[in-house]
């Protein structure tokens, strides 16, 4: 995919790339509440890493407040590490810039420049 982006850019073109940081910890946070058919529900964002399997699962869960039942479909991805992603960007031909975004808490960011 990165090769395709590289081929589409003009020389000097920039591709913005981000991913969740490698040091992300598992979490399950209520991000909102709503009502459906008179029933109160919570919307929960959940992530879990299986480091030994190299996967990261994220899902939005709805939870019925009265019964406690949770429902949601997982999105499981390969947990590409920051150094792996940077190496692939360079192998494709990009020059890589890691901007100092110290205020960014959740994402590692790269600017990939086509040479």
C-alpha positions as protocol buffer text, in pm:
chain_id: "A"
residue {
  index: 1
  type: UNK
  ca { x: 0 y: 0 z: 0 }
}
residue {
  index: 2
  type: UNK
  ca { x: 281 y: 241 z: 84 }
}
residue {
  index: 3
  type: UNK
  ca { x: 437 y: 170 z: -258 }
}
residue {
  index: 4
  type: UNK
  ca { x: 110 y: 272 z: -423 }
}
residue {
  index: 5
  type: UNK
  ca { x: 101 y: 598 z: -226 }
}
residue {
  index: 6
  type: UNK
  ca { x: 466 y: 660 z: -321 }
}
residue {
  index: 7
  type: UNK
  ca { x: 387 y: 610 z: -691 }
}
residue {
  index: 8
  type: UNK
  ca { x: 92 y: 850 z: -674 }
}
residue {
  index: 9
  type: UNK
  ca { x: 285 y: 1137 z: -520 }
}
residue {
  index: 10
  type: UNK
  ca { x: 491 y: 1388 z: -716 }
}
residue {
  index: 11
  type: UNK
  ca { x: 854 y: 1439 z: -619 }
}
residue {
  index: 12
  type: UNK
  ca { x: 855 y: 1633 z: -290 }
}
residue {
  index: 13
  type: UNK
  ca { x: 499 y: 1519 z: -211 }
}
residue {
  index: 14
  type: UNK
  ca { x: 424 y: 1439 z: 152 }
}
residue {
  index: 15
  type: UNK
  ca { x: 227 y: 1149 z: 299 }
}
residue {
  index: 16
  type: UNK
  ca { x: 98 y: 1183 z: 657 }
}
residue {
  index: 17
  type: UNK
  ca { x: 109 y: 852 z: 846 }
}
residue {
  index: 18
  type: UNK
  ca { x: 2 y: 778 z: 1202 }
}
residue {
  index: 19
  type: UNK
  ca { x: -66 y: 477 z: 1422 }
}
residue {
  index: 20
  type: UNK
  ca { x: -138 y: 409 z: 1785 }
}
residue {
  index: 21
  type: UNK
  ca { x: 180 y: 431 z: 1990 }
}
residue {
  index: 22
  type: UNK
  ca { x: 363 y: 110 z: 2075 }
}
residue {
  index: 23
  type: UNK
  ca { x: 326 y: 186 z: 2448 }
}
residue {
  index: 24
  type: UNK
  ca { x: -55 y: 207 z: 2432 }
}
residue {
  index: 25
  type: UNK
  ca { x: -215 y: 25 z: 2725 }
}
residue {
  index: 26
  type: UNK
  ca { x: -537 y: -173 z: 2706 }
}
residue {
  index: 27
  type: UNK
  ca { x: -841 y: 34 z: 2798 }
}
residue {
  index: 28
  type: UNK
  ca { x: -1218 y: 26 z: 2813 }
}
residue {
  index: 29
  type: UNK
  ca { x: -1366 y: 375 z: 2831 }
}
residue {
  index: 30
  type: UNK
  ca { x: -1726 y: 498 z: 2824 }
}
residue {
  index: 31
  type: UNK
  ca { x: -1735 y: 765 z: 2552 }
}
residue {
  index: 32
  type: UNK
  ca { x: -2107 y: 842 z: 2556 }
}
residue {
  index: 33
  type: UNK
  ca { x: -2457 y: 742 z: 2660 }
}
residue {
  index: 34
  type: UNK
  ca { x: -2775 y: 721 z: 2456 }
}
residue {
  index: 35
  type: UNK
  ca { x: -3128 y: 580 z: 2459 }
}
residue {
  index: 36
  type: UNK
  ca { x: -3280 y: 322 z: 2222 }
}
residue {
  index: 37
  type: UNK
  ca { x: -3642 y: 214 z: 2256 }
}
residue {
  index: 38
  type: UNK
  ca { x: -3653 y: 356 z: 2609 }
}
residue {
  index: 39
  type: UNK
  ca { x: -3341 y: 167 z: 2720 }
}
residue {
  index: 40
  type: UNK
  ca { x: -3032 y: 350 z: 2842 }
}
residue {
  index: 41
  type: UNK
  ca { x: -2707 y: 240 z: 2681 }
}
residue {
  index: 42
  type: UNK
  ca { x: -2341 y: 327 z: 2704 }
}
residue {
  index: 43
  type: UNK
  ca { x: -2104 y: 353 z: 2411 }
}
residue {
  index: 44
  type: UNK
  ca { x: -1767 y: 208 z: 2510 }
}
residue {
  index: 45
  type: UNK
  ca { x: -1434 y: 220 z: 2321 }
}
residue {
  index: 46
  type: UNK
  ca { x: -1220 y: -84 z: 2397 }
}
residue {
  index: 47
  type: UNK
  ca { x: -868 y: -183 z: 2289 }
}
residue {
  index: 48
  type: UNK
  ca { x: -658 y: -486 z: 2368 }
}
residue {
  index: 49
  type: UNK
  ca { x: -317 y: -592 z: 2242 }
}
residue {
  index: 50
  type: UNK
  ca { x: -209 y: -955 z: 2214 }
}
residue {
  index: 51
  type: UNK
  ca { x: 162 y: -880 z: 2206 }
}
residue {
  index: 52
  type: UNK
  ca { x: 264 y: -1246 z: 2175 }
}
residue {
  index: 53
  type: UNK
  ca { x: 36 y: -1281 z: 1869 }
}
residue {
  index: 54
  type: UNK
  ca { x: 131 y: -940 z: 1729 }
}
residue {
  index: 55
  type: UNK
  ca { x: -230 y: -819 z: 1705 }
}
residue {
  index: 56
  type: UNK
  ca { x: -431 y: -522 z: 1828 }
}
residue {
  index: 57
  type: UNK
  ca { x: -808 y: -541 z: 1875 }
}
residue {
  index: 58
  type: UNK
  ca { x: -1028 y: -234 z: 1892 }
}
residue {
  index: 59
  type: UNK
  ca { x: -1404 y: -218 z: 1910 }
}
residue {
  index: 60
  type: UNK
  ca { x: -1695 y: 5 z: 1991 }
}
residue {
  index: 61
  type: UNK
  ca { x: -1926 y: -168 z: 2237 }
}
residue {
  index: 62
  type: UNK
  ca { x: -2282 y: -85 z: 2328 }
}
residue {
  index: 63
  type: UNK
  ca { x: -2374 y: -178 z: 2684 }
}
residue {
  index: 64
  type: UNK
  ca { x: -2730 y: -203 z: 2812 }
}
residue {
  index: 65
  type: UNK
  ca { x: -2708 y: -19 z: 3145 }
}
residue {
  index: 66
  type: UNK
  ca { x: -2996 y: -218 z: 3301 }
}
residue {
  index: 67
  type: UNK
  ca { x: -2877 y: -569 z: 3211 }
}
residue {
  index: 68
  type: UNK
  ca { x: -2504 y: -511 z: 3169 }
}
residue {
  index: 69
  type: UNK
  ca { x: -2510 y: -694 z: 2834 }
}
residue {
  index: 70
  type: UNK
  ca { x: -2241 y: -578 z: 2592 }
}
residue {
  index: 71
  type: UNK
  ca { x: -2246 y: -606 z: 2214 }
}
residue {
  index: 72
  type: UNK
  ca { x: -1986 y: -511 z: 1956 }
}
residue {
  index: 73
  type: UNK
  ca { x: -1779 y: -637 z: 1665 }
}
residue {
  index: 74
  type: UNK
  ca { x: -1401 y: -644 z: 1696 }
}
residue {
  index: 75
  type: UNK
  ca { x: -1156 y: -498 z: 1448 }
}
residue {
  index: 76
  type: UNK
  ca { x: -834 y: -700 z: 1472 }
}
residue {
  index: 77
  type: UNK
  ca { x: -521 y: -575 z: 1297 }
}
residue {
  index: 78
  type: UNK
  ca { x: -155 y: -669 z: 1275 }
}
residue {
  index: 79
  type: UNK
  ca { x: 21 y: -466 z: 1544 }
}
residue {
  index: 80
  type: UNK
  ca { x: 291 y: -307 z: 1327 }
}
residue {
  index: 81
  type: UNK
  ca { x: 559 y: -158 z: 1551 }
}
residue {
  index: 82
  type: UNK
  ca { x: 678 y: 200 z: 1506 }
}
residue {
  index: 83
  type: UNK
  ca { x: 1029 y: 100 z: 1397 }
}
residue {
  index: 84
  type: UNK
  ca { x: 885 y: -156 z: 1150 }
}
residue {
  index: 85
  type: UNK
  ca { x: 663 y: 106 z: 990 }
}
residue {
  index: 86
  type: UNK
  ca { x: 947 y: 355 z: 963 }
}
residue {
  index: 87
  type: UNK
  ca { x: 1171 y: 92 z: 802 }
}
residue {
  index: 88
  type: UNK
  ca { x: 903 y: 5 z: 545 }
}
residue {
  index: 89
  type: UNK
  ca { x: 857 y: 374 z: 459 }
}
residue {
  index: 90
  type: UNK
  ca { x: 1231 y: 402 z: 393 }
}
residue {
  index: 91
  type: UNK
  ca { x: 1241 y: 78 z: 190 }
}
residue {
  index: 92
  type: UNK
  ca { x: 963 y: 213 z: -33 }
}
residue {
  index: 93
  type: UNK
  ca { x: 1179 y: 521 z: -101 }
}
residue {
  index: 94
  type: UNK
  ca { x: 1043 y: 786 z: 134 }
}
residue {
  index: 95
  type: UNK
  ca { x: 1252 y: 1023 z: 342 }
}
residue {
  index: 96
  type: UNK
  ca { x: 1103 y: 1008 z: 689 }
}
residue {
  index: 97
  type: UNK
  ca { x: 1040 y: 1298 z: 925 }
}
residue {
  index: 98
  type: UNK
  ca { x: 924 y: 1236 z: 1282 }
}
residue {
  index: 99
  type: UNK
  ca { x: 773 y: 1570 z: 1386 }
}
residue {
  index: 100
  type: UNK
  ca { x: 797 y: 1661 z: 1754 }
}
residue {
  index: 101
  type: UNK
  ca { x: 436 y: 1634 z: 1863 }
}
residue {
  index: 102
  type: UNK
  ca { x: 494 y: 1596 z: 2235 }
}
residue {
  index: 103
  type: UNK
  ca { x: 134 y: 1700 z: 2303 }
}
residue {
  index: 104
  type: UNK
  ca { x: 7 y: 1401 z: 2099 }
}
residue {
  index: 105
  type: UNK
  ca { x: -81 y: 1135 z: 2357 }
}
residue {
  index: 106
  type: UNK
  ca { x: -212 y: 849 z: 2147 }
}
residue {
  index: 107
  type: UNK
  ca { x: -50 y: 848 z: 1801 }
}
residue {
  index: 108
  type: UNK
  ca { x: 301 y: 815 z: 1662 }
}
residue {
  index: 109
  type: UNK
  ca { x: 327 y: 1040 z: 1352 }
}
residue {
  index: 110
  type: UNK
  ca { x: 547 y: 1042 z: 1042 }
}
residue {
  index: 111
  type: UNK
  ca { x: 572 y: 1270 z: 743 }
}
residue {
  index: 112
  type: UNK
  ca { x: 696 y: 1062 z: 450 }
}
residue {
  index: 113
  type: UNK
  ca { x: 844 y: 1268 z: 168 }
}
residue {
  index: 114
  type: UNK
  ca { x: 885 y: 1132 z: -185 }
}
residue {
  index: 115
  type: UNK
  ca { x: 1243 y: 1183 z: -304 }
}
